[in-house]
Amino acid sequence: MSMKATFADFSVDPARLSNAVVTHDRAEFGGSHLTLNAGGTVTLDFEVADPEDIPEATLTVTALVSRLGSAPGHAPIDVLLQGESLAEDLTVPGGGDLPQDNVFAVPALLLKPGTNTLEIRASAEARSMLHLYRITLDSIDERGRSERGLAAQAARNSVFAFRTELRAAHAASATPWEAAPRLVFHLDRDEHSLPAQLGWRGEDGAESAISFQSNMSDFHGCHRSADGTAYEYRGRLTGDWAFPEGIEETSASGLHRFRTEEGYGGDWHSSHELRLLVDDGGAAVERVTWRDQRGNSGVAMLQAVSGEAGTTDVRVTDVEASDEFAQGGETADNLLTGSRTKWLVHDDTAQLHFTLARSAVVTSYTLMSANDCPDRDPRDWTLDGSHDGRTWTRVDSRAEETFSGRFETREFRLRAPAPGYRYYRLDITDNSGADETQLARVRFVEGPTGRAFTGYYQRYNEGPIGYRGTPVPTPAPVPAPLAIPAPLLAADLEAAVQSLTDTAQTLAALATRLRES
């Protein structure tokens, strides 16, 4: 190969480079580009193995000239290779509206074996700034190779986190933005391309649509809350990682992994795995749409399906009670422990509010009766779920329930899986006759359900095709080894040795008596 993919991407700091060493003068990183002041220069050194194999090269310089108020800007550039001019006093077209691709033919005779030097100079007479976004250089026989390499390198990090803000739609420009929950997302179907646009709808009816800067530094879009209020929506990148980093603390039912198929030619054909996560701090998503920077686009509409056998307790991070017997230590926090302590309230009705560690498709819940007084057991109650802790939906209702013993655990299955709620409210409307109500423990169970999707996919410049997916089976968890503190383990081993020693002595004495008899 006579020439490697050669590029410098200045949309991030430090720049993404391939077969290139970059230096600059009178220039600084501008958030999504390199800003050159008047007289500023950028120098790129790159290697060529054998220029005789290159009939001609294609140089692309993507740049923008900042405007002078309402007038077009003025920042001509010179482009030189090995000190020889490729362009003099070139005015980048567009006048500050959008970055422009400026393409130059590089004669083979200007290339040499070893290190070659490309220089871009902003005119000393410039009256506005030159914003330099990227440089690519390819043999004419392999045009586009550097662009593909740049896209693949940029897409290595596919988990993104944004600090977000909201402002009421149609508000005055001076209206301040208000902080909103963090957005974390990951969308990967093994095509090594960054997203350009993303839209999603939550199970509570809230929806968002956003568009990204090419370097993913920020986004702008719109959001409509579950109550129908419309907002402007924007975000600033706070972190990006290579999968699976960055997703550990997300909620919204976590990461979805799908085995996918594409429908064309009258049949379904296996396709790449799709990994999907959108966590905006609200309800779990039920629909996601996207378009990537190559122009490919897709839609996935999610629905719950029966999964493999097995259930999982969902961790509860907080519980609040309408009342509790704090003086006796019988508080609502006891409901979350594995011990047989209890919660007690001096009333025959009560409410308990639970916050789960994440949104989850709950299929059942369990209540454990307390240590005494069966007439304090709950008898009638309702269970409501919520995405935001304010708007509640009934998921279960019980009447005339009884417990047959103390510390008995009863499981109550929901008629339909709760759709990814994070907040639950247990409203005890009557007990079994006492003036107090009590429970020992409450658990929420995520049942054997998963998510499938149906939708479509459309590659750039092609027609849409069917697209569907089923959950990737999750391996059964490997039981953790029993954790025993070293001193206790040593004591147990010593006790075992002593027991074996005593047994051996007893057997030896028995054998001696048998020989003497």
GROMACS .gro file of N, CA and C in nm, residues 54-161:
model
  324
   54ILE      N    1   0.095   0.623  -0.712
   54ILE     CA    2  -0.017   0.716  -0.695
   54ILE      C    3  -0.025   0.805  -0.819
   55PRO      N    4  -0.124   0.785  -0.906
   55PRO     CA    5  -0.134   0.870  -1.025
   55PRO      C    6  -0.168   1.014  -0.992
   56GLU      N    7  -0.246   1.033  -0.886
   56GLU     CA    8  -0.288   1.165  -0.840
   56GLU      C    9  -0.352   1.146  -0.704
   57ALA      N   10  -0.351   1.250  -0.622
   57ALA     CA   11  -0.416   1.243  -0.491
   57ALA      C   12  -0.526   1.348  -0.483
   58THR      N   13  -0.624   1.322  -0.396
   58THR     CA   14  -0.735   1.415  -0.373
   58THR      C   15  -0.724   1.470  -0.231
   59LEU      N   16  -0.711   1.600  -0.221
   59LEU     CA   17  -0.705   1.669  -0.091
   59LEU      C   18  -0.839   1.740  -0.068
   60THR      N   19  -0.899   1.716   0.049
   60THR     CA   20  -1.023   1.784   0.085
   60THR      C   21  -1.002   1.860   0.215
   61VAL      N   22  -1.027   1.990   0.211
   61VAL     CA   23  -1.016   2.076   0.330
   61VAL      C   24  -1.156   2.127   0.361
   62THR      N   25  -1.208   2.089   0.476
   62THR     CA   26  -1.343   2.131   0.517
   62THR      C   27  -1.329   2.249   0.612
   63ALA      N   28  -1.383   2.364   0.572
   63ALA     CA   29  -1.361   2.487   0.649
   63ALA      C   30  -1.481   2.579   0.634
   64LEU      N   31  -1.481   2.683   0.717
   64LEU     CA   32  -1.586   2.785   0.718
   64LEU      C   33  -1.521   2.917   0.756
   65VAL      N   34  -1.565   3.025   0.693
   65VAL     CA   35  -1.519   3.159   0.728
   65VAL      C   36  -1.628   3.227   0.811
   66SER      N   37  -1.592   3.274   0.931
   66SER     CA   38  -1.693   3.339   1.016
   66SER      C   39  -1.740   3.469   0.951
   67ARG      N   40  -1.864   3.506   0.981
   67ARG     CA   41  -1.924   3.623   0.920
   67ARG      C   42  -1.877   3.752   0.988
   68LEU      N   43  -1.893   3.864   0.917
   68LEU     CA   44  -1.866   3.996   0.970
   68LEU      C   45  -2.002   4.065   0.990
   69GLY      N   46  -2.064   4.037   1.103
   69GLY     CA   47  -2.198   4.086   1.126
   69GLY      C   48  -2.294   4.021   1.028
   70SER      N   49  -2.367   4.102   0.951
   70SER     CA   50  -2.458   4.046   0.851
   70SER      C   51  -2.391   4.023   0.716
   71ALA      N   52  -2.263   4.065   0.704
   71ALA     CA   53  -2.191   4.050   0.577
   71ALA      C   54  -2.107   3.923   0.579
   72PRO      N   55  -2.077   3.869   0.458
   72PRO     CA   56  -1.988   3.752   0.451
   72PRO      C   57  -1.851   3.784   0.510
   73GLY      N   58  -1.788   3.682   0.568
   73GLY     CA   59  -1.656   3.701   0.626
   73GLY      C   60  -1.548   3.709   0.520
   74HIS      N   61  -1.427   3.736   0.565
   74HIS     CA   62  -1.313   3.745   0.473
   74HIS      C   63  -1.190   3.685   0.541
   75ALA      N   64  -1.149   3.566   0.497
   75ALA     CA   65  -1.028   3.501   0.551
   75ALA      C   66  -0.972   3.408   0.443
   76PRO      N   67  -0.911   3.463   0.338
   76PRO     CA   68  -0.854   3.380   0.231
   76PRO      C   69  -0.744   3.288   0.286
   77ILE      N   70  -0.720   3.177   0.218
   77ILE     CA   71  -0.617   3.082   0.261
   77ILE      C   72  -0.524   3.048   0.144
   78ASP      N   73  -0.402   3.009   0.180
   78ASP     CA   74  -0.308   2.949   0.088
   78ASP      C   75  -0.292   2.803   0.126
   79VAL      N   76  -0.283   2.715   0.027
   79VAL     CA   77  -0.262   2.573   0.050
   79VAL      C   78  -0.134   2.533  -0.022
   80LEU      N   79  -0.039   2.475   0.055
   80LEU     CA   80   0.091   2.441  -0.002
   80LEU      C   81   0.126   2.297   0.032
   81LEU      N   82   0.194   2.231  -0.062
   81LEU     CA   83   0.248   2.096  -0.040
   81LEU      C   84   0.395   2.098  -0.077
   82GLN      N   85   0.480   2.059   0.018
   82GLN     CA   86   0.626   2.069   0.004
   82GLN      C   87   0.667   2.211  -0.034
   83GLY      N   88   0.591   2.310   0.012
   83GLY     CA   89   0.621   2.450  -0.018
   83GLY      C   90   0.570   2.497  -0.153
   84GLU      N   91   0.514   2.404  -0.231
   84GLU     CA   92   0.460   2.439  -0.361
   84GLU      C   93   0.310   2.471  -0.347
   85SER      N   94   0.267   2.576  -0.416
   85SER     CA   95   0.130   2.623  -0.400
   85SER      C   96   0.030   2.535  -0.473
   86LEU      N   97  -0.075   2.495  -0.401
   86LEU     CA   98  -0.191   2.431  -0.463
   86LEU      C   99  -0.303   2.532  -0.481
   87ALA      N  100  -0.308   2.635  -0.396
   87ALA     CA  101  -0.409   2.739  -0.407
   87ALA      C  102  -0.358   2.863  -0.336
   88GLU      N  103  -0.386   2.982  -0.391
   88GLU     CA  104  -0.347   3.109  -0.331
   88GLU      C  105  -0.469   3.199  -0.316
   89ASP      N  106  -0.477   3.262  -0.199
   89ASP     CA  107  -0.586   3.355  -0.169
   89ASP      C  108  -0.723   3.295  -0.202
   90LEU      N  109  -0.740   3.167  -0.165
   90LEU     CA  110  -0.868   3.101  -0.190
   90LEU      C  111  -0.970   3.150  -0.088
   91THR      N  112  -1.085   3.193  -0.136
   91THR     CA  113  -1.194   3.232  -0.048
   91THR      C  114  -1.288   3.113  -0.033
   92VAL      N  115  -1.303   3.064   0.089
   92VAL     CA  116  -1.394   2.952   0.114
   92VAL      C  117  -1.536   2.999   0.087
   93PRO      N  118  -1.611   2.930   0.001
   93PRO     CA  119  -1.747   2.975  -0.031
   93PRO      C  120  -1.842   2.956   0.086
   94GLY      N  121  -1.953   3.028   0.081
   94GLY     CA  122  -2.056   3.011   0.182
   94GLY      C  123  -2.073   3.130   0.273
   95GLY      N  124  -1.967   3.211   0.289
   95GLY     CA  125  -1.980   3.334   0.367
   95GLY      C  126  -2.017   3.314   0.512
   96GLY      N  127  -1.979   3.199   0.574
   96GLY     CA  128  -2.005   3.179   0.716
   96GLY      C  129  -2.132   3.106   0.746
   97ASP      N  130  -2.199   3.050   0.644
   97ASP     CA  131  -2.324   2.980   0.670
   97ASP      C  132  -2.300   2.836   0.718
   98LEU      N  133  -2.230   2.757   0.638
   98LEU     CA  134  -2.205   2.616   0.670
   98LEU      C  135  -2.063   2.580   0.629
   99PRO      N  136  -2.003   2.480   0.695
   99PRO     CA  137  -1.871   2.433   0.650
   99PRO      C  138  -1.877   2.383   0.506
  100GLN      N  139  -1.773   2.410   0.431
  100GLN     CA  140  -1.767   2.373   0.290
  100GLN      C  141  -1.649   2.280   0.265
  101ASP      N  142  -1.669   2.180   0.177
  101ASP     CA  143  -1.561   2.092   0.133
  101ASP      C  144  -1.489   2.158   0.015
  102ASN      N  145  -1.362   2.188   0.032
  102ASN     CA  146  -1.280   2.246  -0.074
  102ASN      C  147  -1.186   2.137  -0.124
  103VAL      N  148  -1.202   2.097  -0.248
  103VAL     CA  149  -1.132   1.980  -0.303
  103VAL      C  150  -1.023   2.026  -0.398
  104PHE      N  151  -0.903   1.966  -0.382
  104PHE     CA  152  -0.787   2.001  -0.465
  104PHE      C  153  -0.727   1.875  -0.526
  105ALA      N  154  -0.682   1.886  -0.649
  105ALA     CA  155  -0.606   1.779  -0.712
  105ALA      C  156  -0.459   1.796  -0.675
  106VAL      N  157  -0.395   1.688  -0.627
  106VAL     CA  158  -0.255   1.691  -0.588
  106VAL      C  159  -0.176   1.613  -0.693
  107PRO      N  160  -0.096   1.680  -0.776
  107PRO     CA  161  -0.017   1.609  -0.877
  107PRO      C  162   0.079   1.511  -0.813
  108ALA      N  163   0.096   1.395  -0.877
  108ALA     CA  164   0.184   1.292  -0.822
  108ALA      C  165   0.326   1.342  -0.807
  109LEU      N  166   0.369   1.434  -0.895
  109LEU     CA  167   0.508   1.480  -0.891
  109LEU      C  168   0.540   1.560  -0.766
  110LEU      N  169   0.435   1.610  -0.695
  110LEU     CA  170   0.459   1.683  -0.571
  110LEU      C  171   0.479   1.590  -0.451
  111LEU      N  172   0.442   1.462  -0.466
  111LEU     CA  173   0.459   1.366  -0.357
  111LEU      C  174   0.598   1.305  -0.362
  112LYS      N  175   0.651   1.273  -0.246
  112LYS     CA  176   0.785   1.214  -0.238
  112LYS      C  177   0.784   1.099  -0.139
  113PRO      N  178   0.878   1.005  -0.152
  113PRO     CA  179   0.886   0.897  -0.053
  113PRO      C  180   0.920   0.953   0.085
  114GLY      N  181   0.857   0.896   0.188
  114GLY     CA  182   0.884   0.940   0.324
  114GLY      C  183   0.788   1.048   0.368
  115THR      N  184   0.839   1.147   0.445
  115THR     CA  185   0.753   1.249   0.504
  115THR      C  186   0.722   1.361   0.404
  116ASN      N  187   0.593   1.390   0.391
  116ASN     CA  188   0.545   1.500   0.308
  116ASN      C  189   0.481   1.603   0.400
  117THR      N  190   0.485   1.730   0.357
  117THR     CA  191   0.435   1.838   0.443
  117THR      C  192   0.329   1.920   0.370
  118LEU      N  193   0.209   1.925   0.431
  118LEU     CA  194   0.099   2.007   0.382
  118LEU      C  195   0.082   2.124   0.477
  119GLU      N  196   0.064   2.244   0.422
  119GLU     CA  197   0.049   2.363   0.505
  119GLU      C  198  -0.072   2.443   0.459
  120ILE      N  199  -0.153   2.487   0.556
  120ILE     CA  200  -0.267   2.574   0.529
  120ILE      C  201  -0.244   2.703   0.606
  121ARG      N  202  -0.247   2.815   0.531
  121ARG     CA  203  -0.218   2.945   0.591
  121ARG      C  204  -0.340   3.037   0.578
  122ALA      N  205  -0.379   3.096   0.688
  122ALA     CA  206  -0.482   3.201   0.683
  122ALA      C  207  -0.414   3.333   0.649
  123SER      N  208  -0.474   3.411   0.562
  123SER     CA  209  -0.414   3.537   0.517
  123SER      C  210  -0.391   3.633   0.633
  124ALA      N  211  -0.279   3.703   0.627
  124ALA     CA  212  -0.251   3.805   0.728
  124ALA      C  213  -0.348   3.921   0.715
  125GLU      N  214  -0.419   3.929   0.602
  125GLU     CA  215  -0.516   4.036   0.579
  125GLU      C  216  -0.658   3.994   0.618
  126ALA      N  217  -0.671   3.875   0.676
  126ALA     CA  218  -0.805   3.826   0.711
  126ALA      C  219  -0.872   3.920   0.810
  127ARG      N  220  -1.001   3.944   0.788
  127ARG     CA  221  -1.079   4.030   0.878
  127ARG      C  222  -1.175   3.949   0.966
  128SER      N  223  -1.187   3.820   0.940
  128SER     CA  224  -1.267   3.731   1.025
  128SER      C  225  -1.190   3.600   1.044
  129MET      N  226  -1.250   3.507   1.115
  129MET     CA  227  -1.181   3.384   1.153
  129MET      C  228  -1.201   3.274   1.049
  130LEU      N  229  -1.102   3.187   1.039
  130LEU     CA  230  -1.115   3.066   0.958
  130LEU      C  231  -1.138   2.949   1.053
  131HIS      N  232  -1.246   2.878   1.034
  131HIS     CA  233  -1.277   2.759   1.116
  131HIS      C  234  -1.243   2.636   1.033
  132LEU      N  235  -1.144   2.561   1.077
  132LEU     CA  236  -1.098   2.442   1.005
  132LEU      C  237  -1.153   2.318   1.075
  133TYR      N  238  -1.230   2.238   1.000
  133TYR     CA  239  -1.298   2.122   1.058
  133TYR      C  240  -1.220   1.994   1.036
  134ARG      N  241  -1.174   1.968   0.915
  134ARG     CA  242  -1.097   1.845   0.890
  134ARG      C  243  -1.023   1.854   0.758
  135ILE      N  244  -0.922   1.766   0.749
  135ILE     CA  245  -0.841   1.752   0.628
  135ILE      C  246  -0.835   1.603   0.596
  136THR      N  247  -0.859   1.565   0.473
  136THR     CA  248  -0.841   1.426   0.429
  136THR      C  249  -0.759   1.425   0.300
  137LEU      N  250  -0.683   1.317   0.282
  137LEU     CA  251  -0.598   1.304   0.164
  137LEU      C  252  -0.596   1.158   0.122
  138ASP      N  253  -0.629   1.132  -0.005
  138ASP     CA  254  -0.636   0.995  -0.056
  138ASP      C  255  -0.577   0.988  -0.196
  139SER      N  256  -0.527   0.872  -0.231
  139SER     CA  257  -0.495   0.845  -0.370
  139SER      C  258  -0.624   0.848  -0.451
  140ILE      N  259  -0.617   0.896  -0.574
  140ILE     CA  260  -0.736   0.903  -0.658
  140ILE      C  261  -0.796   0.765  -0.679
  141ASP      N  262  -0.714   0.661  -0.666
  141ASP     CA  263  -0.763   0.524  -0.683
  141ASP      C  264  -0.842   0.476  -0.562
  142GLU      N  265  -0.829   0.545  -0.448
  142GLU     CA  266  -0.896   0.503  -0.325
  142GLU      C  267  -0.969   0.619  -0.261
  143ARG      N  268  -1.038   0.696  -0.343
  143ARG     CA  269  -1.108   0.813  -0.292
  143ARG      C  270  -1.213   0.772  -0.189
  144GLY      N  271  -1.226   0.852  -0.085
  144GLY     CA  272  -1.321   0.824   0.022
  144GLY      C  273  -1.266   0.733   0.131
  145ARG      N  274  -1.146   0.679   0.111
  145ARG     CA  275  -1.091   0.585   0.210
  145ARG      C  276  -1.067   0.653   0.345
  146SER      N  277  -1.015   0.774   0.341
  146SER     CA  278  -0.987   0.845   0.467
  146SER      C  279  -1.116   0.885   0.538
  147GLU      N  280  -1.219   0.926   0.462
  147GLU     CA  281  -1.348   0.958   0.523
  147GLU      C  282  -1.405   0.837   0.596
  148ARG      N  283  -1.395   0.720   0.533
  148ARG     CA  284  -1.446   0.598   0.598
  148ARG      C  285  -1.365   0.565   0.722
  149GLY      N  286  -1.233   0.581   0.714
  149GLY     CA  287  -1.149   0.556   0.830
  149GLY      C  288  -1.177   0.653   0.944
  150LEU      N  289  -1.201   0.780   0.908
  150LEU     CA  290  -1.233   0.880   1.010
  150LEU      C  291  -1.364   0.848   1.078
  151ALA      N  292  -1.466   0.809   0.999
  151ALA     CA  293  -1.596   0.775   1.057
  151ALA      C  294  -1.585   0.655   1.150
  152ALA      N  295  -1.507   0.554   1.110
  152ALA     CA  296  -1.492   0.434   1.193
  152ALA      C  297  -1.421   0.467   1.324
  153GLN      N  298  -1.319   0.552   1.319
  153GLN     CA  299  -1.247   0.589   1.442
  153GLN      C  300  -1.336   0.671   1.534
  154ALA      N  301  -1.414   0.764   1.476
  154ALA     CA  302  -1.502   0.847   1.558
  154ALA      C  303  -1.610   0.765   1.625
  155ALA      N  304  -1.654   0.655   1.560
  155ALA     CA  305  -1.765   0.575   1.611
  155ALA      C  306  -1.721   0.469   1.712
  156ARG      N  307  -1.594   0.464   1.746
  156ARG     CA  308  -1.550   0.365   1.846
  156ARG      C  309  -1.618   0.388   1.979
  157ASN      N  310  -1.637   0.513   2.015
  157ASN     CA  311  -1.712   0.546   2.136
  157ASN      C  312  -1.858   0.562   2.099
  158SER      N  313  -1.942   0.474   2.153
  158SER     CA  314  -2.082   0.472   2.112
  158SER      C  315  -2.178   0.490   2.229
  159VAL      N  316  -2.127   0.515   2.349
  159VAL     CA  317  -2.210   0.546   2.466
  159VAL      C  318  -2.187   0.694   2.499
  160PHE      N  319  -2.295   0.772   2.498
  160PHE     CA  320  -2.283   0.917   2.514
  160PHE      C  321  -2.369   0.964   2.632
  161ALA      N  322  -2.315   1.060   2.706
  161ALA     CA  323  -2.390   1.123   2.816
  161ALA      C  324  -2.391   1.273   2.794
   0.00000   0.00000   0.00000
